[in-house]
Coordinates of C-alpha atoms in Angstrom, one line a residue:
Chain I
M196 CA -276.8 -67.4 59.8
S197 CA -280.2 -66.2 58.6
M198 CA -280.9 -65.5 54.9
L199 CA -281.2 -61.8 55.5
T200 CA -277.9 -61.6 57.4
R201 CA -276.3 -63.5 54.5
I202 CA -277.7 -61.0 52.0
V203 CA -276.5 -58.1 54.1
S204 CA -273.1 -59.7 54.4
V205 CA -272.8 -60.3 50.6
L206 CA -273.9 -56.7 49.9
V207 CA -271.4 -55.3 52.4
V208 CA -268.6 -57.4 50.9
C209 CA -269.6 -56.5 47.3
T210 CA -269.7 -52.8 48.2
S211 CA -266.4 -53.0 50.0
M212 CA -264.9 -54.8 47.0
S213 CA -266.2 -52.4 44.5
A214 CA -265.0 -49.5 46.7
I215 CA -261.5 -51.1 46.9
T216 CA -261.4 -51.7 43.2
N217 CA -262.4 -48.1 42.6
I218 CA -259.7 -46.8 44.9
S219 CA -257.0 -49.1 43.5
E220 CA -258.0 -48.2 39.9
A221 CA -258.0 -44.5 40.7
A222 CA -254.6 -44.9 42.4
G223 CA -253.2 -46.9 39.6
H224 CA -254.4 -44.4 37.1
N225 CA -253.1 -41.5 39.1
H226 CA -249.8 -43.3 39.7
Q227 CA -249.4 -43.7 36.0
A228 CA -250.5 -40.3 35.0
M229 CA -248.9 -38.4 37.8
Q230 CA -245.7 -40.3 38.3
P231 CA -243.3 -37.6 37.1
K232 CA -245.0 -34.9 39.1
K233 CA -246.1 -36.8 42.2
Q234 CA -244.1 -34.5 44.5
Q235 CA -245.8 -31.5 43.0
M236 CA -249.3 -32.2 44.3
A237 CA -249.5 -30.1 47.5
R238 CA -252.1 -30.7 50.1
C239 CA -254.9 -28.3 50.3
E240 CA -255.8 -27.4 53.8
G241 CA -258.5 -25.0 55.0
T242 CA -258.5 -21.6 53.3
E243 CA -254.9 -21.3 52.3
I244 CA -254.0 -19.9 48.9
I245 CA -252.9 -23.2 47.6
C246 CA -256.6 -24.4 47.7
A247 CA -257.8 -21.4 45.5
K248 CA -258.7 -21.9 41.9
T249 CA -258.1 -18.2 41.2
V250 CA -255.8 -15.5 42.6
T251 CA -256.0 -11.7 41.9
S252 CA -252.8 -9.7 42.3
A253 CA -252.0 -6.0 42.1
F254 CA -249.2 -3.6 43.2
A255 CA -250.3 -0.9 45.6
P256 CA -248.9 2.7 45.1
N257 CA -246.3 2.1 47.9
G258 CA -244.9 -0.9 46.0
D259 CA -246.5 -3.6 48.1
L260 CA -247.8 -6.6 46.2
W261 CA -251.3 -7.7 47.3
R262 CA -252.8 -11.0 46.3
L263 CA -256.3 -12.1 47.2
W264 CA -258.4 -15.2 46.8
A265 CA -261.8 -16.4 47.8
L266 CA -262.7 -19.6 49.7
D267 CA -265.4 -20.5 52.1
S268 CA -267.5 -17.4 51.4
S269 CA -264.7 -15.1 52.4
I270 CA -261.9 -13.1 50.7
Y271 CA -258.4 -13.6 52.0
F272 CA -255.3 -11.5 51.2
Q273 CA -251.6 -11.4 51.7
I274 CA -249.1 -8.6 51.2
S275 CA -245.6 -8.9 49.9
K276 CA -242.9 -6.2 50.3
D277 CA -240.4 -8.0 48.0
E278 CA -242.3 -8.4 44.7
G279 CA -243.8 -11.7 45.7
K280 CA -240.8 -13.5 47.1
T281 CA -242.3 -13.6 50.6
F282 CA -245.8 -12.8 51.9
S283 CA -247.4 -11.8 55.1
E284 CA -249.7 -14.1 57.0
S285 CA -253.2 -14.6 55.4
N286 CA -255.8 -12.0 56.5
R287 CA -259.5 -12.5 56.1
V288 CA -261.4 -9.4 54.8
G289 CA -263.4 -8.5 57.8
I290 CA -266.9 -8.6 56.4
D291 CA -269.8 -11.0 56.8
K292 CA -269.6 -14.2 54.9
E293 CA -271.2 -14.3 51.5
K294 CA -270.7 -16.4 48.4
I295 CA -268.0 -15.1 46.1
S296 CA -267.7 -16.0 42.4
A297 CA -264.1 -17.1 42.0
R298 CA -263.5 -19.5 39.1
N299 CA -262.5 -19.2 35.5
E300 CA -263.4 -15.8 34.1
N301 CA -265.0 -14.5 37.4
R302 CA -262.9 -13.5 40.4
P303 CA -262.7 -10.6 43.0
K304 CA -261.0 -7.4 41.9
I305 CA -258.7 -5.1 43.9
A306 CA -257.6 -1.4 43.4
F307 CA -256.0 1.4 45.4
D308 CA -256.0 5.1 45.7
K309 CA -253.0 7.1 46.9
Y310 CA -254.3 7.7 50.4
Q311 CA -254.0 4.1 51.8
G312 CA -257.4 3.3 50.3
V313 CA -258.0 -0.3 49.2
Y314 CA -261.0 -1.1 47.0
L315 CA -262.6 -4.6 46.5
S316 CA -265.3 -5.7 44.1
W317 CA -266.7 -9.1 43.5
A318 CA -269.8 -10.9 42.3
T319 CA -272.0 -12.8 44.8
P320 CA -274.2 -15.6 43.3
K321 CA -277.8 -15.4 44.5
E322 CA -280.2 -18.3 45.2
K323 CA -281.5 -18.6 41.6
K324 CA -279.2 -20.0 38.9
Y325 CA -277.2 -17.4 36.9
T326 CA -278.2 -14.6 39.2
A327 CA -275.7 -12.5 41.0
D328 CA -275.0 -9.1 42.4
V329 CA -271.9 -7.0 41.9
R330 CA -270.6 -6.1 45.4
F331 CA -268.1 -3.5 46.7
S332 CA -266.2 -2.8 49.9
Y333 CA -263.7 -0.1 50.8
S334 CA -260.9 0.2 53.3
S335 CA -259.6 3.6 54.3
D336 CA -256.9 2.1 56.5
Y337 CA -255.0 -0.1 54.1
G338 CA -256.9 -3.3 54.8
K339 CA -257.3 -3.2 58.6
T340 CA -261.0 -2.6 58.3
F341 CA -263.5 -2.7 55.4
T342 CA -266.8 -1.1 55.0
Q343 CA -270.1 -3.1 55.0
P344 CA -270.4 -4.3 51.4
V345 CA -272.9 -2.6 49.1
T346 CA -274.5 -3.8 45.9
V347 CA -273.3 -1.8 42.9
N348 CA -276.2 -2.7 40.5
D349 CA -279.2 -0.6 41.5
D350 CA -282.0 -2.6 39.8
N351 CA -282.9 -4.8 42.7
L352 CA -283.7 -7.6 40.3
L353 CA -282.9 -11.3 40.8
T354 CA -281.0 -11.6 37.6
G355 CA -277.4 -11.7 36.3
H356 CA -274.9 -9.0 37.3
S357 CA -271.4 -10.4 37.1
F358 CA -267.9 -10.3 35.5
N359 CA -267.0 -7.1 37.3
E360 CA -263.8 -5.2 36.5
M361 CA -262.7 -2.2 38.5
L362 CA -260.4 0.9 38.1
V363 CA -259.7 3.5 40.8
T364 CA -257.8 6.7 40.4
G365 CA -255.3 8.1 42.9
E366 CA -258.0 10.4 44.1
G367 CA -260.4 7.6 44.7
D368 CA -262.7 7.8 41.7
I369 CA -264.1 4.3 41.4
S370 CA -265.3 2.9 38.0
I371 CA -266.7 -0.6 37.9
V372 CA -268.0 -2.3 34.8
W373 CA -270.0 -5.5 34.6
L374 CA -272.3 -7.6 32.5
D375 CA -275.9 -7.0 33.4
S376 CA -279.0 -8.9 32.5
R377 CA -281.7 -6.5 33.7
H378 CA -282.7 -5.6 30.2
S379 CA -283.0 -9.2 29.0
Y380 CA -284.8 -10.1 32.3
Q381 CA -287.5 -7.4 31.6
L382 CA -287.9 -8.6 28.0
R383 CA -288.2 -12.2 29.0
K384 CA -291.0 -11.2 31.4
Q385 CA -292.8 -9.7 28.4
G386 CA -292.3 -13.0 26.6
K387 CA -289.8 -11.6 24.2
K388 CA -286.6 -13.3 23.0
T389 CA -283.3 -11.9 24.1
N390 CA -279.7 -12.6 23.3
G391 CA -276.8 -11.7 25.5
S392 CA -276.3 -9.2 28.4
A393 CA -275.6 -5.5 28.6
L394 CA -272.4 -3.7 29.6
Y395 CA -272.9 -1.4 32.6
L396 CA -270.7 1.2 34.3
G397 CA -271.0 2.3 38.0
K398 CA -269.2 5.3 39.5
A399 CA -268.7 6.5 43.0
N400 CA -266.1 8.1 45.3
Y401 CA -266.1 7.0 48.9
R402 CA -263.3 9.4 49.9
K403 CA -265.5 12.3 48.8
G404 CA -268.7 10.9 50.4
D405 CA -270.2 9.9 47.0
K406 CA -271.2 6.4 48.0
N407 CA -274.1 5.7 45.6
F408 CA -272.9 4.0 42.5
S409 CA -274.3 5.4 39.3
N410 CA -275.6 2.8 36.9
E411 CA -275.2 3.5 33.2
Q412 CA -275.7 1.2 30.3
L413 CA -272.7 1.4 27.8
A414 CA -273.7 -1.3 25.3
N415 CA -276.3 -4.0 24.8
N416 CA -276.0 -7.6 23.4
T417 CA -272.7 -8.6 24.9
C418 CA -271.5 -12.1 25.4
V419 CA -272.7 -13.4 28.8
C420 CA -269.7 -15.3 30.1
C421 CA -266.4 -13.6 29.2
R422 CA -264.4 -11.3 31.4
I423 CA -264.3 -7.6 30.5
A424 CA -261.0 -5.7 30.2
M425 CA -260.5 -2.0 30.9
N426 CA -257.7 0.6 31.1
Y427 CA -257.2 4.4 31.4
N428 CA -256.0 6.1 28.2
N429 CA -253.6 9.0 28.4
H430 CA -256.5 11.5 28.7
G431 CA -257.7 9.7 31.8
E432 CA -260.6 8.2 30.0
I433 CA -261.6 4.6 30.4
A434 CA -261.4 2.2 27.5
V435 CA -263.5 -1.0 27.8
F436 CA -262.8 -4.1 25.7
W437 CA -265.3 -6.9 25.7
R438 CA -266.8 -9.8 23.7
H439 CA -269.9 -8.6 21.8
I440 CA -272.6 -10.4 19.8
Y441 CA -272.8 -9.2 16.2
G442 CA -275.6 -10.4 14.0
D443 CA -276.6 -14.0 14.3
N444 CA -274.4 -15.0 17.3
I445 CA -271.1 -13.9 15.8
R446 CA -269.0 -13.3 18.9
E447 CA -266.4 -10.6 18.2
F448 CA -264.5 -8.2 20.4
A449 CA -265.6 -4.6 20.7
L450 CA -263.9 -1.5 22.1
M451 CA -265.3 1.7 23.4
T452 CA -263.6 4.7 25.0
L453 CA -265.7 6.5 27.5
G454 CA -264.9 10.1 26.5
Q455 CA -266.7 13.2 27.5
G456 CA -268.5 15.9 25.4
D457 CA -267.4 15.9 21.8
S458 CA -265.1 12.9 22.2
K459 CA -268.0 10.8 23.5
Q460 CA -268.2 7.5 21.5
S461 CA -271.7 6.3 21.0
T462 CA -271.1 3.1 19.1
P463 CA -268.3 0.7 20.0
Y464 CA -265.6 -0.2 17.4
Q465 CA -265.6 -3.8 16.3
I466 CA -262.1 -5.0 16.8
S467 CA -262.0 -8.6 15.7
Y468 CA -263.3 -10.0 12.4
D469 CA -262.7 -13.7 13.1
R470 CA -266.3 -14.8 12.6
W471 CA -266.7 -17.0 15.6
K472 CA -270.3 -18.0 15.4
I473 CA -271.4 -19.7 18.6
N474 CA -274.6 -19.7 20.6
G475 CA -272.8 -20.5 23.7
C476 CA -270.0 -19.6 26.1
P477 CA -266.5 -19.1 24.9
H478 CA -265.3 -18.3 28.5
Q479 CA -262.4 -16.3 27.0
G480 CA -262.2 -12.6 27.4
G481 CA -259.4 -10.3 26.1
A482 CA -256.9 -7.7 27.5
I483 CA -256.2 -4.1 26.8
S484 CA -253.2 -2.0 27.8
I485 CA -252.6 1.6 26.7
N486 CA -249.2 3.3 26.6
E487 CA -248.3 7.0 27.4
N488 CA -248.6 7.9 23.6
N489 CA -252.2 6.7 23.7
R490 CA -251.5 3.6 21.6
Y491 CA -254.0 0.9 22.5
H492 CA -252.6 -2.6 22.6
L493 CA -255.1 -5.5 22.5
V494 CA -255.1 -9.3 22.8
W495 CA -258.0 -11.7 22.3
F496 CA -258.9 -15.3 21.5
N497 CA -261.3 -16.6 18.9
Q498 CA -262.2 -19.8 17.2
G499 CA -263.8 -18.3 14.1
E500 CA -264.1 -19.4 10.5
V501 CA -261.6 -16.6 9.6
G502 CA -259.4 -16.4 12.7
K503 CA -258.5 -19.1 15.2
G504 CA -256.3 -18.7 18.3
I505 CA -254.8 -15.7 20.1
F506 CA -254.4 -12.4 18.3
Y507 CA -252.5 -9.2 19.1
A508 CA -253.1 -5.9 17.4
S509 CA -252.7 -2.2 18.3
S510 CA -254.4 1.1 17.4
D511 CA -253.3 4.7 17.3
D512 CA -256.8 6.1 17.1
Q513 CA -258.6 4.4 20.0
G514 CA -259.7 1.4 18.0
K515 CA -261.1 3.1 14.9
S516 CA -258.3 1.5 12.8
L517 CA -256.1 -1.4 13.8
T518 CA -252.8 -2.9 12.9
K519 CA -253.0 -6.3 11.2
P520 CA -253.7 -8.9 13.9
L521 CA -250.7 -11.0 14.7
S522 CA -251.2 -14.7 15.6
V523 CA -249.8 -15.5 19.0
G524 CA -249.0 -19.0 20.5
M525 CA -249.5 -22.4 19.1
Q526 CA -253.0 -23.0 18.1
S527 CA -252.5 -26.8 18.0
A528 CA -251.3 -26.8 21.6
Q529 CA -254.4 -25.2 23.1
A530 CA -252.9 -21.6 23.3
A531 CA -255.5 -19.6 25.2
H532 CA -256.3 -17.0 27.9
P533 CA -253.9 -14.3 26.8
H534 CA -253.1 -11.2 28.9
M535 CA -250.8 -8.3 28.2
K536 CA -249.2 -5.1 29.4
T537 CA -247.3 -2.3 27.8
N538 CA -244.7 0.0 29.3
G539 CA -243.3 2.5 26.9
N540 CA -242.3 0.6 23.8
R541 CA -242.2 -2.7 25.6
I542 CA -245.1 -5.1 25.3
D543 CA -245.4 -8.3 27.2
I544 CA -247.9 -11.0 26.3
V545 CA -248.5 -14.2 28.3
W546 CA -250.9 -17.1 27.7
T547 CA -251.3 -20.8 28.6
Q548 CA -250.9 -23.9 26.5
F549 CA -251.5 -27.6 27.4
T550 CA -249.2 -30.4 26.4
G551 CA -251.6 -33.2 27.0
T552 CA -250.3 -33.7 30.6
E553 CA -249.0 -30.3 31.7
H554 CA -250.1 -26.6 31.6
E555 CA -247.4 -24.3 30.3
L556 CA -247.2 -20.5 30.8
W557 CA -245.8 -18.9 27.7
H558 CA -244.3 -15.4 27.3
Q559 CA -243.4 -13.3 24.3
Y560 CA -242.3 -9.6 24.2
S561 CA -241.7 -6.7 21.9
N562 CA -239.2 -3.8 22.5
D563 CA -240.4 -1.8 19.5
N564 CA -244.0 -1.1 20.3
G565 CA -245.2 -4.3 18.7
K566 CA -243.4 -4.1 15.3
S567 CA -241.5 -7.3 16.1
F568 CA -241.7 -9.9 18.9
T569 CA -239.1 -12.2 20.5
Q570 CA -239.5 -15.9 20.1
A571 CA -242.1 -17.3 22.5
A572 CA -240.8 -19.2 25.5
V573 CA -242.2 -21.3 28.3
I574 CA -241.5 -19.7 31.6
A575 CA -243.4 -22.0 34.0
K576 CA -245.5 -25.2 34.2
A577 CA -248.5 -26.3 36.2
F578 CA -249.5 -29.9 37.0
N579 CA -252.9 -29.8 38.8
G580 CA -254.8 -27.3 36.8
S581 CA -254.2 -23.7 35.8
D582 CA -255.7 -20.3 36.4
R583 CA -255.6 -17.5 33.8
P584 CA -252.3 -15.6 33.9
F585 CA -252.3 -11.9 34.4
I586 CA -249.5 -9.3 34.1
I587 CA -249.1 -6.6 36.8
T588 CA -246.6 -3.8 36.9
K589 CA -244.5 -1.9 39.4
D590 CA -242.2 1.0 38.4
N591 CA -242.5 0.1 34.8
V592 CA -241.5 -3.5 35.4
S593 CA -243.9 -6.2 34.5
Y594 CA -244.6 -9.3 36.5
V595 CA -246.7 -12.3 35.7
S596 CA -249.2 -13.6 38.3
W597 CA -250.3 -17.2 37.7
Q598 CA -252.2 -19.3 40.2
R599 CA -251.5 -23.0 40.0
P600 CA -254.0 -24.8 42.3
R601 CA -252.4 -27.3 44.7
Q602 CA -249.0 -26.3 43.5
S603 CA -248.2 -22.6 44.1
H604 CA -249.0 -19.1 43.1
L605 CA -246.3 -17.8 40.7
V606 CA -245.1 -14.2 40.7
Q607 CA -242.3 -13.7 38.3
E608 CA -240.6 -10.7 36.7
L609 CA -240.9 -10.7 32.9
Chain X
M69 CA -282.0 -63.6 64.0
S70 CA -281.5 -61.5 67.0
F71 CA -283.4 -58.3 67.5
F72 CA -280.2 -56.4 67.3
K73 CA -279.4 -57.8 63.9
K74 CA -282.8 -57.0 62.6
L75 CA -282.4 -53.5 63.9
I76 CA -279.2 -52.8 62.0
S77 CA -280.0 -54.8 58.8
G78 CA -282.8 -52.4 57.7
P79 CA -280.7 -49.2 57.9
I80 CA -277.7 -51.0 56.3
I81 CA -279.8 -52.2 53.3
F82 CA -281.3 -48.8 53.0
F83 CA -277.9 -47.1 53.1
L84 CA -276.5 -49.5 50.5
L85 CA -279.4 -48.8 48.2
I86 CA -279.1 -45.1 48.6
S87 CA -275.3 -45.1 48.1
N88 CA -275.7 -47.2 45.0
V89 CA -278.2 -44.7 43.6
V90 CA -275.7 -41.8 44.4
F91 CA -272.9 -43.7 42.6
A92 CA -275.1 -44.2 39.6
E93 CA -275.7 -40.4 39.2
S94 CA -272.4 -39.2 38.0
I95 CA -269.1 -41.0 37.3
A96 CA -265.7 -39.4 37.5
F97 CA -264.5 -39.0 33.9
N98 CA -261.1 -40.4 32.8
K99 CA -259.4 -41.8 29.8
E100 CA -260.4 -45.4 30.6
Q101 CA -264.1 -44.4 31.0
L102 CA -264.0 -42.7 27.6
T103 CA -262.5 -45.8 26.0
A104 CA -265.2 -47.9 27.6
L105 CA -267.9 -45.5 26.5
K106 CA -266.8 -45.6 22.9
K107 CA -266.7 -49.4 23.0
Q108 CA -270.1 -49.8 24.6
N109 CA -271.7 -47.5 22.1
M110 CA -270.1 -48.9 19.0
G111 CA -272.7 -49.7 16.4
K112 CA -275.2 -47.1 17.5
Q113 CA -275.7 -43.5 16.8
W114 CA -275.3 -41.4 20.0
L115 CA -274.7 -38.0 21.5
M116 CA -272.2 -36.8 24.0
L117 CA -273.1 -33.4 25.5
L118 CA -270.6 -31.4 27.6
W119 CA -271.9 -28.7 29.9
S120 CA -271.0 -26.5 32.9
V121 CA -273.0 -24.8 35.7
D122 CA -271.5 -21.5 34.4
C123 CA -273.0 -21.8 31.0
P124 CA -276.5 -20.4 30.6
P125 CA -276.9 -21.7 27.0
C126 CA -276.1 -25.2 28.2
F127 CA -279.3 -25.2 30.2
K128 CA -281.2 -24.7 27.0
E129 CA -279.7 -27.9 25.5
L130 CA -280.3 -29.8 28.8
A131 CA -283.9 -28.6 28.6
I132 CA -284.3 -30.0 25.0
L133 CA -282.9 -33.3 26.2
Q134 CA -285.4 -33.3 29.1
K135 CA -288.2 -32.8 26.6
L136 CA -287.0 -35.5 24.3
Q137 CA -286.5 -37.9 27.1
R138 CA -290.1 -37.5 28.3
Q139 CA -291.1 -38.8 24.9
H140 CA -288.5 -41.4 24.5
D141 CA -287.0 -43.2 27.5
D142 CA -284.0 -44.8 25.8
L143 CA -282.1 -41.8 24.5
A144 CA -278.5 -42.6 23.5
V145 CA -277.1 -39.6 25.3
V146 CA -274.1 -39.3 27.6
I147 CA -273.8 -36.1 29.6
I148 CA -270.5 -34.8 30.9
N149 CA -270.1 -31.9 33.3
T150 CA -266.8 -30.0 32.7
D151 CA -266.6 -27.8 35.8
A152 CA -263.8 -29.9 37.3
S153 CA -264.4 -28.3 40.7
D154 CA -265.5 -30.0 43.9
E155 CA -267.1 -26.6 44.9
V156 CA -269.9 -27.1 42.3
N157 CA -270.7 -30.7 43.1
A158 CA -274.0 -30.0 44.8
E159 CA -275.0 -27.5 42.1
R160 CA -274.2 -29.9 39.4
I161 CA -276.3 -32.7 40.9
D162 CA -279.2 -30.2 41.5
I163 CA -279.2 -29.2 37.9
I164 CA -279.2 -32.7 36.5
E165 CA -282.1 -33.6 38.9
K166 CA -284.0 -30.5 37.9
F167 CA -283.8 -31.5 34.2
E168 CA -284.6 -35.1 35.2
L169 CA -281.5 -36.3 33.4
N170 CA -280.1 -38.5 36.2
T171 CA -281.4 -41.7 34.4
L172 CA -279.0 -41.0 31.6
T173 CA -275.3 -41.7 31.9
N174 CA -273.7 -38.8 33.6
F175 CA -270.0 -38.1 34.0
H176 CA -268.1 -35.2 35.5
F177 CA -264.5 -33.9 35.1
E178 CA -262.7 -34.4 38.4
D179 CA -261.4 -31.4 40.4
G180 CA -258.5 -29.7 38.5
T181 CA -258.6 -32.0 35.5
D182 CA -260.6 -29.9 33.0
A183 CA -257.8 -29.4 30.4
Q184 CA -256.6 -33.0 30.8
S185 CA -260.2 -34.4 30.3
R186 CA -260.9 -32.1 27.4
F187 CA -257.6 -33.3 25.8
Y188 CA -258.7 -36.9 26.0
I189 CA -262.0 -36.1 24.3
D190 CA -260.7 -33.7 21.6
P191 CA -257.3 -31.8 21.7
N192 CA -258.8 -29.3 19.3
W193 CA -261.6 -28.2 21.6
Y194 CA -260.9 -25.1 23.7
G195 CA -263.6 -25.6 26.3
E196 CA -266.3 -23.5 24.8
L197 CA -269.8 -24.7 25.7
P198 CA -272.2 -26.3 25.2
R199 CA -270.2 -28.8 23.2
S200 CA -272.0 -31.6 21.5
Y201 CA -270.4 -34.6 19.9
F202 CA -272.5 -36.5 17.4
V203 CA -271.1 -40.0 17.3
E204 CA -271.8 -42.2 14.3
S205 CA -272.4 -45.9 14.6
N206 CA -268.9 -46.5 13.3
G207 CA -267.5 -44.5 16.2
K208 CA -266.7 -41.3 14.3
F209 CA -267.0 -38.1 16.4
H210 CA -268.3 -34.8 15.0
G211 CA -268.0 -31.9 17.5
K212 CA -270.2 -28.8 17.5
S213 CA -269.8 -25.8 19.8
G214 CA -272.8 -23.8 20.9
L215 CA -276.5 -24.7 21.4
V216 CA -277.8 -27.3 19.1
N217 CA -281.5 -26.9 18.1
Q218 CA -284.2 -29.4 18.9
S219 CA -284.8 -30.6 15.3
L220 CA -281.2 -31.6 14.9
L221 CA -281.1 -33.4 18.2
T222 CA -284.4 -35.2 17.4
K223 CA -283.2 -36.2 14.0
W224 CA -280.0 -37.6 15.4
L225 CA -281.4 -39.4 18.4
I226 CA -284.9 -40.4 17.4
N227 CA -285.6 -40.6 13.7

């Protein structure tokens, strides 16, 4: 055997050994850590929902539950006629493939009108880092066909447009909000310093032939990496709730109702006063839900000098004044990612905690408009990672939707 | 040595070298790796920086480290990517290469293990980024969320 052949053989053996060692170490580690939940780790194959990191769910006006997820540059959906107990086969949204942001705070959105219209919106990352466009597609035939997607932001700039949220009225009035970096992009070009993004609103109505989305800036200096929340109030106006930058990188939540005429609000109300100073990414947005008496209910998360953890508060005057924020969840157990919904006097709040090995979905509710809450309880667990939980409603009944990657997508009545 | 052996030896050696380089770029993070890291760095002052491809301010801190590393080639810095998603593997590697930080020790959270990995490092950290841990020579960790300025990093790592 020549010297060279020997060297090659030794290298091959060494590499194999190290590979084997790595595998057995990994297996040993997994075995130890995953033993009680080994049977829970489902196989991820192709583009099935079990492979998705995030899932978006919503009830259509006819009571069907839609759930959608993005994999392999496509959006897939399923429909359930029994509140999530069983679902149809997976359908791929019939548009050309394009990248779709679908992790953590970013994910596709879905909404409906009362004429079988299905509305989709998502962010598509572009070739340069941190650049994306907000995209939109419409189906007039309940998901059989979808229109060629359009870009909602109209600036034609290779910069950030992301974290889209969407509301659609029964008549098909579409409102999409998103975080937009066009202003900071222009300033950077001029050599000026910038901080944060801007909040934008785009409106259109495909049913009425109004297919060009308006682009209006609602606020400037928003946090760049937290989801936005929005809801209609009982005047049919949109209230938007987002993480704003106040002063020197103090990240607090802000609220603005998009009224018309005299009721138009020019400056957002500051909602939280937790003093979270961070020149970075919290990756934690809030939630808003407004009841038929126009009481605004809000949840958020902060890690400030003054306030740490999840907080709930409500307002009878659209955010001008607020009830005393109530602490929710166990701060020492990683309580985070709250979501909420109100129906009449009922308020449901969900969030996640982490035990050190398992993710827990927690739930707490009030039957007296937030004056008092039941004791918090764990309603489900996840073993291979956890998506943010969201509450969806049908006929005044709330359900939680919680994607558990490689485990299952949970839909449960609250 | 036969001609055939010669023919295959070259590509095999090349492949092994390449694969070793790839393995050196980023190591899957786990509890044992963290314990080893702490042990290896005991007695020196070092920095552990956690970052994500979805965190624009993290890029600024990576850029500062790039600058410092051009001036000092033995920075006591460990970089850990927190995305915990196989979908971003290519993007993660691109970014580290772009900032010329692949000569530093790089780790990444494995797919689906973000909360678990965070918990090993610091159960009181909620995943906000960038997250910098200033580790004293006695092994004591001091966590800071948000972008750290260049003067503080220079002071900690160089002076």
